[in-house]
Coordinates of C-alpha atoms in Angstrom, one line a residue:
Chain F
X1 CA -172.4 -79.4 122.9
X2 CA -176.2 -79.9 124.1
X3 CA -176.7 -77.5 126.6
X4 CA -176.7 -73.7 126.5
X5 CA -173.5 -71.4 127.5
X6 CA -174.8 -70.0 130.4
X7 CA -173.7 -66.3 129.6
X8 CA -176.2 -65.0 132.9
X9 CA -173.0 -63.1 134.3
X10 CA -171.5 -60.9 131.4
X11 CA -172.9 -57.5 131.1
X12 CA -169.8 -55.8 128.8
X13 CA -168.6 -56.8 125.8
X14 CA -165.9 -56.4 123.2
X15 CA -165.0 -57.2 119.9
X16 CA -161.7 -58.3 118.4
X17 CA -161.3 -58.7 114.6
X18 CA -158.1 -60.4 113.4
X19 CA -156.6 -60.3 109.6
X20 CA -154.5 -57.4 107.4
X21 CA -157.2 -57.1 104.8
X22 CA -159.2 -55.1 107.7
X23 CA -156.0 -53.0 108.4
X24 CA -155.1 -52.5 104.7
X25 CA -158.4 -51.5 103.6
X26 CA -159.3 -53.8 101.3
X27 CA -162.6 -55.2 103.4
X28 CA -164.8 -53.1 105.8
X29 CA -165.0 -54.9 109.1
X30 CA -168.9 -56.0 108.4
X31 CA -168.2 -58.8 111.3
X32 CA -167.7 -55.8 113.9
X33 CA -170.8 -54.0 113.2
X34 CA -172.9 -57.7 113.1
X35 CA -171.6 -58.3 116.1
X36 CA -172.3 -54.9 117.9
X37 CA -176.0 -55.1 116.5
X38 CA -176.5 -58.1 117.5
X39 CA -174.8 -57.7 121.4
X40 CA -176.6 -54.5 121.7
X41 CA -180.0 -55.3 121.2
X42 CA -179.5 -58.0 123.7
X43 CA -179.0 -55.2 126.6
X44 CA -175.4 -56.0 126.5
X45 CA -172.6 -52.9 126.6
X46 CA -170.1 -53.5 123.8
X47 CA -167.1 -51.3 124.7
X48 CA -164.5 -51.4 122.3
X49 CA -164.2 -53.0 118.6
X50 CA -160.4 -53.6 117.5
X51 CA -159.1 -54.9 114.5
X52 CA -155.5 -55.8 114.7
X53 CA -152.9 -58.0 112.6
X54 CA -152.4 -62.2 112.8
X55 CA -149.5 -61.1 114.7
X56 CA -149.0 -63.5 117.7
X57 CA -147.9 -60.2 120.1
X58 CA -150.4 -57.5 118.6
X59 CA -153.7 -60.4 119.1
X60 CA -152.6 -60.8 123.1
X61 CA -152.5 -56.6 123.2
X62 CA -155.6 -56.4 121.5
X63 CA -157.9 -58.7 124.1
X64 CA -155.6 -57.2 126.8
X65 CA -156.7 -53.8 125.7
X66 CA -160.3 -55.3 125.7
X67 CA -160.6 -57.4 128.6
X68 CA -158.3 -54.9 130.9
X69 CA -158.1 -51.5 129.7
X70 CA -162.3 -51.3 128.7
X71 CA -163.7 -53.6 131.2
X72 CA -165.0 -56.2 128.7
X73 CA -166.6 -59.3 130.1
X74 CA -167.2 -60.9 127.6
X75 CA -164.8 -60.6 123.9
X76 CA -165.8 -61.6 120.6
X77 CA -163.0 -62.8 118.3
X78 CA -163.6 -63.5 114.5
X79 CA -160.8 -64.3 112.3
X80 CA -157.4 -66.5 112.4
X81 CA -158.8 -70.3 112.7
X82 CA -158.0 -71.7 109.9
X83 CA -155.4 -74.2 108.8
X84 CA -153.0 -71.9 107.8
X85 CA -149.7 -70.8 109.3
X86 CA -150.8 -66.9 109.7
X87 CA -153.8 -68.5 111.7
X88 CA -152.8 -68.0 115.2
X89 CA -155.9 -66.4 117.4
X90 CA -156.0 -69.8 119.2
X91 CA -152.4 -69.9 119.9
X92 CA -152.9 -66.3 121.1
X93 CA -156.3 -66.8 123.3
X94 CA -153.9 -69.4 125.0
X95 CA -151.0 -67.3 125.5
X96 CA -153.2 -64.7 127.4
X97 CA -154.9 -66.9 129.3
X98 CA -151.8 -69.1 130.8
X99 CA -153.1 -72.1 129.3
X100 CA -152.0 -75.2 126.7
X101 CA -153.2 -75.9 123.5
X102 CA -154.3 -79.3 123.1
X103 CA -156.4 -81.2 120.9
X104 CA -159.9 -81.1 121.6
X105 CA -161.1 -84.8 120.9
X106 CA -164.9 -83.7 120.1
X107 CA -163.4 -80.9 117.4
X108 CA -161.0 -83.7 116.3
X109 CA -164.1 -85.8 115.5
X110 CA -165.7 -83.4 113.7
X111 CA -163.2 -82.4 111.9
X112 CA -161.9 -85.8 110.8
X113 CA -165.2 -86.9 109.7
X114 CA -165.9 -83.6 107.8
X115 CA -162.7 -84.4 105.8
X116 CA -163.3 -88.3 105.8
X117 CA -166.9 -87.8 104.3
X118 CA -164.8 -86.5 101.5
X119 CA -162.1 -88.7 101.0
X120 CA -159.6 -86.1 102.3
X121 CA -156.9 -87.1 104.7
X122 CA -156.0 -84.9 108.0
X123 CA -152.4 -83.5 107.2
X124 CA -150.8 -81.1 110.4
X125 CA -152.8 -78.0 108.8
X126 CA -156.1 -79.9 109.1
X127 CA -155.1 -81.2 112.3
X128 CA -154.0 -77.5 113.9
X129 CA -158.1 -76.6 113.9
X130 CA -158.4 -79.2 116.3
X131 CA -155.8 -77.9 119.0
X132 CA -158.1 -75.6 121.3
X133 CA -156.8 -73.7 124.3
X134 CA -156.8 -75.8 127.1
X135 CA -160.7 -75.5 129.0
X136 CA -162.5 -74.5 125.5
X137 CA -165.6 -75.7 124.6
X138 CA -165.5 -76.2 120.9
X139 CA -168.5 -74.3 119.4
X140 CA -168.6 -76.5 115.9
X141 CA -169.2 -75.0 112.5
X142 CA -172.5 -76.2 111.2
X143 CA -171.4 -74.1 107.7
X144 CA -167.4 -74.9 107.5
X145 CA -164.4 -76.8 108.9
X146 CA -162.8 -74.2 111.5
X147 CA -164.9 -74.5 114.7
X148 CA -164.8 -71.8 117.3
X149 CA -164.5 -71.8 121.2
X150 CA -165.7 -70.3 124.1
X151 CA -163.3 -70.1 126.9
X152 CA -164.1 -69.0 130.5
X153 CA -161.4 -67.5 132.5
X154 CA -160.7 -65.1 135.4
X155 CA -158.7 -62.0 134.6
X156 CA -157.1 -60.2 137.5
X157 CA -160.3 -61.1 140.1
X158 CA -162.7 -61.3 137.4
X159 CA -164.5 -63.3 135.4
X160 CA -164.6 -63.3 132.0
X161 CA -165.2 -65.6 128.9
X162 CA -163.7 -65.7 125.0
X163 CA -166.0 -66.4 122.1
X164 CA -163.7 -67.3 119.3
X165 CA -165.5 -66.9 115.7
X166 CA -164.1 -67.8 112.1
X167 CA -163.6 -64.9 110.1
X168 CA -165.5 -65.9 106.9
X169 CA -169.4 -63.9 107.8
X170 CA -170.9 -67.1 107.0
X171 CA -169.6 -69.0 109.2
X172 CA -168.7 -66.6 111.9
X173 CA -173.0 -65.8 112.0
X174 CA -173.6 -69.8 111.5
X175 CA -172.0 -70.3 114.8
X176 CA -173.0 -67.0 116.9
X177 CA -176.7 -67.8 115.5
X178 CA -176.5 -71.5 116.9
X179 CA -174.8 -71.2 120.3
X180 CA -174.3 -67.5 121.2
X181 CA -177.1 -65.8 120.5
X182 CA -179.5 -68.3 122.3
X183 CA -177.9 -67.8 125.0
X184 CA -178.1 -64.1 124.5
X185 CA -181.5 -64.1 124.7
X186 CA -182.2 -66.3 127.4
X187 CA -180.1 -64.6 129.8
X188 CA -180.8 -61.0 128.7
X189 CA -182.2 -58.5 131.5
X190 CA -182.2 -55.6 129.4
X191 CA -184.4 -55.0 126.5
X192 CA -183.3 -52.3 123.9
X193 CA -186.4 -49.7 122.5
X194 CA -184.8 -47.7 119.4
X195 CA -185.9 -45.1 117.3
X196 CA -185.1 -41.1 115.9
X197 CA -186.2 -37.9 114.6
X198 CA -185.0 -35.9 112.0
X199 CA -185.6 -32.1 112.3
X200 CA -184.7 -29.6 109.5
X201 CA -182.2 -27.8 111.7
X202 CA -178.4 -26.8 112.7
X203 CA -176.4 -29.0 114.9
X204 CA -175.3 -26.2 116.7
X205 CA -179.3 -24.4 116.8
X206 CA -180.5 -27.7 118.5
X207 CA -177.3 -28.5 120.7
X208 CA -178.2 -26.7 123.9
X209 CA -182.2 -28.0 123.9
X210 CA -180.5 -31.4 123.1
X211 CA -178.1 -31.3 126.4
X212 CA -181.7 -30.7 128.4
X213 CA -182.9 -33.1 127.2
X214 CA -180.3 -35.6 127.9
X215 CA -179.8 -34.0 131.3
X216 CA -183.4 -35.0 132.2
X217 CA -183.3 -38.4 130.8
X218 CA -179.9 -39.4 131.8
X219 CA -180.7 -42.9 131.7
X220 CA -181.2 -43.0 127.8
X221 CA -179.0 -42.8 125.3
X222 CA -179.7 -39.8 122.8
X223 CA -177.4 -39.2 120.2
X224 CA -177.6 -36.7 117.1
X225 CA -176.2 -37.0 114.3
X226 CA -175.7 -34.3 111.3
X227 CA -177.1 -35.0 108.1
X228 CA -177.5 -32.3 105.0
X229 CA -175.1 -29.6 105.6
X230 CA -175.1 -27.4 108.8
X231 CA -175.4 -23.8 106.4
X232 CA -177.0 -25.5 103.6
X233 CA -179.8 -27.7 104.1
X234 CA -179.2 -28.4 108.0
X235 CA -180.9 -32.1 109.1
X236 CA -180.2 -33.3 112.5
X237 CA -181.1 -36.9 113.2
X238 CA -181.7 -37.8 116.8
X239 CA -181.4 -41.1 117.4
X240 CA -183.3 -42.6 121.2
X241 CA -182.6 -45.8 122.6
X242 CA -183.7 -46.6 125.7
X243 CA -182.9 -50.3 127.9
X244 CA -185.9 -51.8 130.3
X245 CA -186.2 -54.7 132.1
X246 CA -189.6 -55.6 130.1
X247 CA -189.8 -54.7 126.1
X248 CA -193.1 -52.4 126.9
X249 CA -190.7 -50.3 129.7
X250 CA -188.1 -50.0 127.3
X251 CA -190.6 -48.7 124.5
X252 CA -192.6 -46.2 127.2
X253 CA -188.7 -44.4 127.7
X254 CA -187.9 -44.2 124.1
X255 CA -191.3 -42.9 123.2
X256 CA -191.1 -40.1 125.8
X257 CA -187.7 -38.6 124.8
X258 CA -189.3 -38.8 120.6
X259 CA -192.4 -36.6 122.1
X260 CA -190.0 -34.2 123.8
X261 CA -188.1 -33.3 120.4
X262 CA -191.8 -33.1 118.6
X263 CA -193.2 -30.9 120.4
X264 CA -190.1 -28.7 120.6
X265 CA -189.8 -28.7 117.1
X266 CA -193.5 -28.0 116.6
X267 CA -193.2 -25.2 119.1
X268 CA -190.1 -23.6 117.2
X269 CA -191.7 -24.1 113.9
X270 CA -188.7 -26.6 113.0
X271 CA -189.8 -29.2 110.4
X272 CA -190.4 -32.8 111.0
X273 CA -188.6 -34.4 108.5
X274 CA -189.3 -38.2 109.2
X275 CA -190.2 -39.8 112.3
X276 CA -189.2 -43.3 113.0
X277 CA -191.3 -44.8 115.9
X278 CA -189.7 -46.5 118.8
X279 CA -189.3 -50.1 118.0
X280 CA -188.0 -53.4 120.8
X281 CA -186.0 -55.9 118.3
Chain Z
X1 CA -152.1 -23.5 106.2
X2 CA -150.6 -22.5 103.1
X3 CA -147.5 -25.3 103.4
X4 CA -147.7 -29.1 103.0
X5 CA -147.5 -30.4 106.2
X6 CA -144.3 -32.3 106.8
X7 CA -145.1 -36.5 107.2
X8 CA -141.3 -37.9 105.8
X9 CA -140.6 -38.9 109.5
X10 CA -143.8 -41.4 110.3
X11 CA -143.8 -45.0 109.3
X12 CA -146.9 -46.7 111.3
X13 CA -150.3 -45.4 111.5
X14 CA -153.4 -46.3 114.1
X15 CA -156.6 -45.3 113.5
X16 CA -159.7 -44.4 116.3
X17 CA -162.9 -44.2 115.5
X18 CA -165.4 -42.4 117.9
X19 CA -168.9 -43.0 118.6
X20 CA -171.5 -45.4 120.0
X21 CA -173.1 -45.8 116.7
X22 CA -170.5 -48.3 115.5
X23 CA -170.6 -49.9 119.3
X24 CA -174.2 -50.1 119.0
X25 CA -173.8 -51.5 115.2
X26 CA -176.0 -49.1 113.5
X27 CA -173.3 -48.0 110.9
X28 CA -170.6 -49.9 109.5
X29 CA -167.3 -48.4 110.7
X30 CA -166.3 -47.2 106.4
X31 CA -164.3 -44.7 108.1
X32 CA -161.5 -46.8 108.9
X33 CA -161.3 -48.5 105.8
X34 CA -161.2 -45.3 103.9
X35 CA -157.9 -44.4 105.9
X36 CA -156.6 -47.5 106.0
X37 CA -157.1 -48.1 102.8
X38 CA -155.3 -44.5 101.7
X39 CA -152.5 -45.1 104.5
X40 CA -151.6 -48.7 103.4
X41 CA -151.3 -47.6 99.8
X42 CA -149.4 -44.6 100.6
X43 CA -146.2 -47.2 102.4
X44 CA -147.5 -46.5 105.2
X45 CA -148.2 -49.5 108.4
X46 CA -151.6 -49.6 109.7
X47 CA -150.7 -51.1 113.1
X48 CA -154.8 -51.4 114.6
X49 CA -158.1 -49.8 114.4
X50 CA -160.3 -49.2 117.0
X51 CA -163.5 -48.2 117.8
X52 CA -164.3 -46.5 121.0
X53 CA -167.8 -44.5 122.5
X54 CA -167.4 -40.3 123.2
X55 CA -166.6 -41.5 126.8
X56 CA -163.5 -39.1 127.5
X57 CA -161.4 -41.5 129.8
X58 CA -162.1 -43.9 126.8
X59 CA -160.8 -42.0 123.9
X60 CA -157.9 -41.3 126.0
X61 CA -157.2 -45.1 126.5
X62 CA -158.1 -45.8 122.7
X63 CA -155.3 -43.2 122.2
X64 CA -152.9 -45.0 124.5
X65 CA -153.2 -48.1 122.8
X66 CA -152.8 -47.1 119.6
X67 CA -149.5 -44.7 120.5
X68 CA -147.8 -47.0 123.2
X69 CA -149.2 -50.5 123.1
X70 CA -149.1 -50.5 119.2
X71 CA -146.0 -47.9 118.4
X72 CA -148.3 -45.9 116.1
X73 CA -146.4 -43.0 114.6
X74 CA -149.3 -41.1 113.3
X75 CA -153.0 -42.2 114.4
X76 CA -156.1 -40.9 113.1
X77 CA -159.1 -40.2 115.0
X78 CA -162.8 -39.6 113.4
X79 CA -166.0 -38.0 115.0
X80 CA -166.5 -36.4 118.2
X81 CA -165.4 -32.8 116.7
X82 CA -169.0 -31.3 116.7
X83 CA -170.6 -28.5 118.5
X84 CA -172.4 -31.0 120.5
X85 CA -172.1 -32.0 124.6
X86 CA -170.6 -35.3 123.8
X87 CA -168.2 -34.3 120.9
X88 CA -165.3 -34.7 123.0
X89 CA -162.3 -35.9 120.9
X90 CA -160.3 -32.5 121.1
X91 CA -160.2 -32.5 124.9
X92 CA -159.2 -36.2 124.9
X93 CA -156.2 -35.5 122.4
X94 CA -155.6 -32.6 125.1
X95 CA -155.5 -34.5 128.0
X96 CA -153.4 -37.4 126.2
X97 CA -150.6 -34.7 125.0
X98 CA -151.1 -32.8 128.3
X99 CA -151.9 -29.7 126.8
X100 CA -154.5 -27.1 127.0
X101 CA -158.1 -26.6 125.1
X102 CA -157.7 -23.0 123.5
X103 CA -159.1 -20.8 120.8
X104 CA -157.4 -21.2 117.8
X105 CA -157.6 -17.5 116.3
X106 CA -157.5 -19.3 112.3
X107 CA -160.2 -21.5 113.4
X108 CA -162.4 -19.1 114.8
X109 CA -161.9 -16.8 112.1
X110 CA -162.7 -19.4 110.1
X111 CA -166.2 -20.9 111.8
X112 CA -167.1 -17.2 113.0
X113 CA -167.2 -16.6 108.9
X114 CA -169.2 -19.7 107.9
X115 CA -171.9 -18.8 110.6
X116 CA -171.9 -14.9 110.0
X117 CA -172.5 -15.1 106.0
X118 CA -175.5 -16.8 106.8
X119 CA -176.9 -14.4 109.2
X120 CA -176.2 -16.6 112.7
X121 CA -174.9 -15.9 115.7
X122 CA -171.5 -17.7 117.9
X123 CA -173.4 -19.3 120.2
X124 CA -171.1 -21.2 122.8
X125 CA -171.7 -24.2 121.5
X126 CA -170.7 -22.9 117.8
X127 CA -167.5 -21.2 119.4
X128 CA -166.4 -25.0 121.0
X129 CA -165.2 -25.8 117.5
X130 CA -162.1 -23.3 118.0
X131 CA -161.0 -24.6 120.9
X132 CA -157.7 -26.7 120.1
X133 CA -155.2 -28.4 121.5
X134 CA -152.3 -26.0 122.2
X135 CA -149.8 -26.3 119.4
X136 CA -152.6 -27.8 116.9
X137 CA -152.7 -26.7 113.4
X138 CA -156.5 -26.2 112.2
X139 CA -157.6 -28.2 108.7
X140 CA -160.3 -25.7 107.8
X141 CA -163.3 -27.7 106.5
X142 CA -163.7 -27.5 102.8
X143 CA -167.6 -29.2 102.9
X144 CA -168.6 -28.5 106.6
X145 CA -167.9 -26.5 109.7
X146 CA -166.2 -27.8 111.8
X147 CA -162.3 -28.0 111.5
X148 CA -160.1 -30.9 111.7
X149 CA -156.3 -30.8 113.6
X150 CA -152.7 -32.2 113.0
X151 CA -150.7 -32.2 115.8
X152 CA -147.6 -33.3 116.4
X153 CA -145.8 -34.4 120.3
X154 CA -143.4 -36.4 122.0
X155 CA -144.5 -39.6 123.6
X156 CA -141.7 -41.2 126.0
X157 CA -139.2 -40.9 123.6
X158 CA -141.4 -41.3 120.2
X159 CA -142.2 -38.2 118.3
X160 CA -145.6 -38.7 117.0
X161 CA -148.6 -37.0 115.7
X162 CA -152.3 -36.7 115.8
X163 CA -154.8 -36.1 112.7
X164 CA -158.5 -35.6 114.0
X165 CA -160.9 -35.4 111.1
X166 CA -165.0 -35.5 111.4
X167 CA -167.3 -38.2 111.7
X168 CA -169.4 -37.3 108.9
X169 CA -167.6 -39.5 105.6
X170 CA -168.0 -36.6 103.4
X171 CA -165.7 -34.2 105.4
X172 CA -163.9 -36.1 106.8
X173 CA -162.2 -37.3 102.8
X174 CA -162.7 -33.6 102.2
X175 CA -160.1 -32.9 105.0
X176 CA -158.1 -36.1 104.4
X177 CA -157.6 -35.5 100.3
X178 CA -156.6 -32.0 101.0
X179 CA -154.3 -31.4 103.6
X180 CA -153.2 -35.0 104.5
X181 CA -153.0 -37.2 101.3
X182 CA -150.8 -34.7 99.0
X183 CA -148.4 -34.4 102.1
X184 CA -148.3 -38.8 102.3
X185 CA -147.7 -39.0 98.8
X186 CA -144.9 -36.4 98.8
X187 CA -143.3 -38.0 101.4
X188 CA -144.0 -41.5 100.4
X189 CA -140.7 -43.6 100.0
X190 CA -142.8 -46.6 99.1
X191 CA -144.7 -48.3 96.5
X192 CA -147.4 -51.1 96.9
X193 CA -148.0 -52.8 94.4
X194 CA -151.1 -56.1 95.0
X195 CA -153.3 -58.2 92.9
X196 CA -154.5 -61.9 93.5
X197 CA -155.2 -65.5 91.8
X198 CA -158.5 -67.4 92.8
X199 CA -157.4 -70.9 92.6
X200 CA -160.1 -74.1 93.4
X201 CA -158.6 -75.8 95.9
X202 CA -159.3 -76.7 99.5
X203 CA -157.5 -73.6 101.5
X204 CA -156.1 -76.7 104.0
X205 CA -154.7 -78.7 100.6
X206 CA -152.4 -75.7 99.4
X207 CA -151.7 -74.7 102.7
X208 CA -147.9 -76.3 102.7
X209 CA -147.3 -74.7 99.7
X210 CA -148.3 -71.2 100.4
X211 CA -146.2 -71.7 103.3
X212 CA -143.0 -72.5 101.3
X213 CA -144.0 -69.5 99.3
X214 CA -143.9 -67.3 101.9
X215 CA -140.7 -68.7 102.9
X216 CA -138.9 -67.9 99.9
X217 CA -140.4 -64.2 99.5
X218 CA -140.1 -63.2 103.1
X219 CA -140.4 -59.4 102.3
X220 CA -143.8 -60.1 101.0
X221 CA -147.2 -60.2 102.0
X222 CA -148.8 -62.8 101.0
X223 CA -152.6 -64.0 102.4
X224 CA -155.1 -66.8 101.3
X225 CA -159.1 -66.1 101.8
X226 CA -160.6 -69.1 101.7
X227 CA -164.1 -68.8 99.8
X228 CA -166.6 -71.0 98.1
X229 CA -166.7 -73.9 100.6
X230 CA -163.6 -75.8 102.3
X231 CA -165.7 -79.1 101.4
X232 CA -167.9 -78.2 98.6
X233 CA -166.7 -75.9 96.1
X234 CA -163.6 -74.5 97.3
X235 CA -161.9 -71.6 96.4
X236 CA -158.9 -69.7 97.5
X237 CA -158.3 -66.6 96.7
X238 CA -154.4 -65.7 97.5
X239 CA -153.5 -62.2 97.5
X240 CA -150.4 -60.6 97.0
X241 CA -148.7 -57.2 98.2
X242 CA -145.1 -55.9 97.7
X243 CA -143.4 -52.9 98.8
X244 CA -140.8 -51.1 96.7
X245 CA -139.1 -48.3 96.5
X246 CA -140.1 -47.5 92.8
X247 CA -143.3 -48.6 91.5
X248 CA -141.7 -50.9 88.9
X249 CA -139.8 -52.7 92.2
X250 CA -143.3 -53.6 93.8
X251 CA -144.6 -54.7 90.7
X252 CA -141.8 -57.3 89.6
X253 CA -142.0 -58.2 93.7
X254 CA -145.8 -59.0 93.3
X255 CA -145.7 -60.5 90.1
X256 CA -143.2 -62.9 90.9
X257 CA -145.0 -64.7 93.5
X258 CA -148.2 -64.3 91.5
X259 CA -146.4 -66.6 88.8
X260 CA -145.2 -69.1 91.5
X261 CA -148.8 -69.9 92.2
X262 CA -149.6 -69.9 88.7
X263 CA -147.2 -72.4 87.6
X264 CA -147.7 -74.6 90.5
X265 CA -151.9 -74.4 89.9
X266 CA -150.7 -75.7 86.3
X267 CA -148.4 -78.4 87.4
X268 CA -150.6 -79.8 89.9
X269 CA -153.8 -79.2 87.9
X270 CA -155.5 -77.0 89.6
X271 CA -157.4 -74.9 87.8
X272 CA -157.3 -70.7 88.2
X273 CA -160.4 -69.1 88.7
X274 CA -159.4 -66.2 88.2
X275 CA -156.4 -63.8 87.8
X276 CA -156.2 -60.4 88.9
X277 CA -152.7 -59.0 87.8
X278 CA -150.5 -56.8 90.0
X279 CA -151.2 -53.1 89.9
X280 CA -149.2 -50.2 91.5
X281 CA -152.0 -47.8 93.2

């Protein structure tokens, strides 16, 4: 691949993590909150994250409920590429999509000389990480074996597009680092100012000045969040972030929601317990 | 609630998680692996988890998938129970189950008492956190304010319930460990039992084998996580969980297929990493 994904169009997003281990407990789905970080400071709106078993059935219901149900435009899958039998996200991205699996020949290069440079021969199980949904571009793994894909396709009348990750973190940021995210960032409109508060107070004391607040911004996102203990030692974080098509817009919007709680608080005689400026990532 | 809630009849679990901050990647969704983590090793089948924003119609389709497109018995919901605009989690349930929001006269008593030894007024916003779904039993909040509900419906032809718990960790495993968790384990029926061999060798290599494996012990789960490096120094760890319905079942189940791999590591000299013997949770 030499050129950048051109990724202009998509404005949603959603994420699709594939494995038991996420659904028995035994790993927290770090690759969900990467990938929400990383989508969301590039102006895009991730809708949904999943995590659901290698089942063949429960993958297709998964992107179905993200693609369908939440309006995503663009779905992140990390997990399920490997060479082993319960590895079937490919076989799934095909199944929803109406299309073939076929061997890719430039994953099929890649692949064979990986295991060639070692002496290795290419049995059916190194072989499978070479058949790619019919369309895919094979996004290869500059850390592993297992590359990814990105698929385009049109869903009902829209359009939408599959980014297919491994789900080792390594390798899953190796590849959204090289192809995704500059792409990301070239076609982003939106830039992302965050920042919060946190004011020694209740939840429930701060609630109604809060819901002004948001009424008369209603373009930014303000959030709080309970910290401390509501009777005990009450803190109330309130996180801003604000989107602008320039960083210094963004910035001006977050700033003026942080003054507003400030001077509230100063006026009320509510502590300031920290203040975390407005930053653009 | 002065009775153990009754749980024999559920066999799947879903969990939803609620609020942009795990959209937006600014916390790691722990949440769900805390309950999924509790619910596998209580028997129980953790079917998805998903993570949705306080969006009402969005809950209500998080809801949906988990119950219908899944076949969740009993899904889990945290956050969104606050005294804040957008904690909106209780209406959603509403809507989903088609009943009504109203005061719970336990809850209220409960909150009304919280709020009144410390001198403070109901404000509106305080009283919201009595207003259940009809038929809802309140989990009074051991750490917080804010109670948690278990409610139980018929979806199509499916009886199922809901258990809504806080956002905030620390209540919500003060809820979970004391109305939900002694009520699971009294009406567990089965045992897991899990433990795992690291073996170097390329994942793709032992591939064939692990599927014979699973062949052979079809009842049990069994997963490689490839680590190390395919290429440079691999490692595979292969993990191991069996259901029975004593503990002492599960463990001979899990052992057994840990000592396949063991033997075959030996024959074929490959050498184990490491060996983590079953254990019964």
């Amino acid at each position: 691949m030499t050129h950048l994904l051109n990724l202009d169009r998509f404005r949603s997003a959603g994420i699709v993590t594939i494995g038991y281990e996420i659904l028995q407990g035994r790993v927290v789905d770090t690759n969900s909150a990467y990938l929400a970080r990383k989508l969301f400071l590039m102006g895009l709106d991730v809708r949904s994250t999943i995590s659901v078993s290698d089942d063949l059935e429960d993958i297709i219901r998964a992107l179905k409920f993200a693609v369908s149900d939440m309006g995503a435009e663009l779905v992140f899958t990390t997990g399920g590429l490997g060479p082993t039998p319960d590895d079937r996200t490919l076989e799934a991205i095909a199944r929803f999509l109406g299309v073939e699996l076929v061997v890719n020949d430039e994953a099929l290069r890649d692949i064979k000389a990986k295991y060639s440079r070692r002496g290795v021969e290419l049995t059916p199980e190194r072989l499978k990480m070479a058949k790619l949904p019919q369309g895919a571009v094979p996004l290869l793994n500059p850390v592993g074996i297992a590359p990814g894909i990105y698929i385009e396709s049109t869903v009902g009348e829209r359009r939408i597009a599959i980014v297919s990750l491994p789900g080792v973190p390594r390798e899953m940021e190796a590849i959204f680092e090289k192809y995704i995210e500059p792409a990301l960032r070239k076609s982003r409109r939106l830039y992302v100012a965050e920042g919060y508060v946190r004011l020694r107070v209740m939840e429930s004391e701060i609630a109604p000045y809060i819901r002004s607040v948001m009424k008369r911004y209603s373009g930014i996102y303000i959030k709080s969040h309970p910290e401390g203990e509501e009777l005990g030692l009450p803190v109330v974080r309130i996180y801003t972030a604000a989107y602008g098509r320039d960083a210094e817009r963004a910035y001006e919007a977050c700033k003026a929601v942080q003054e507003e709680f400030i001077s509230y608080a100063k006026e009320k005689g509510i502590e300031v317990a920290e203040h975390k400026p407005c930053v653009v990532h």
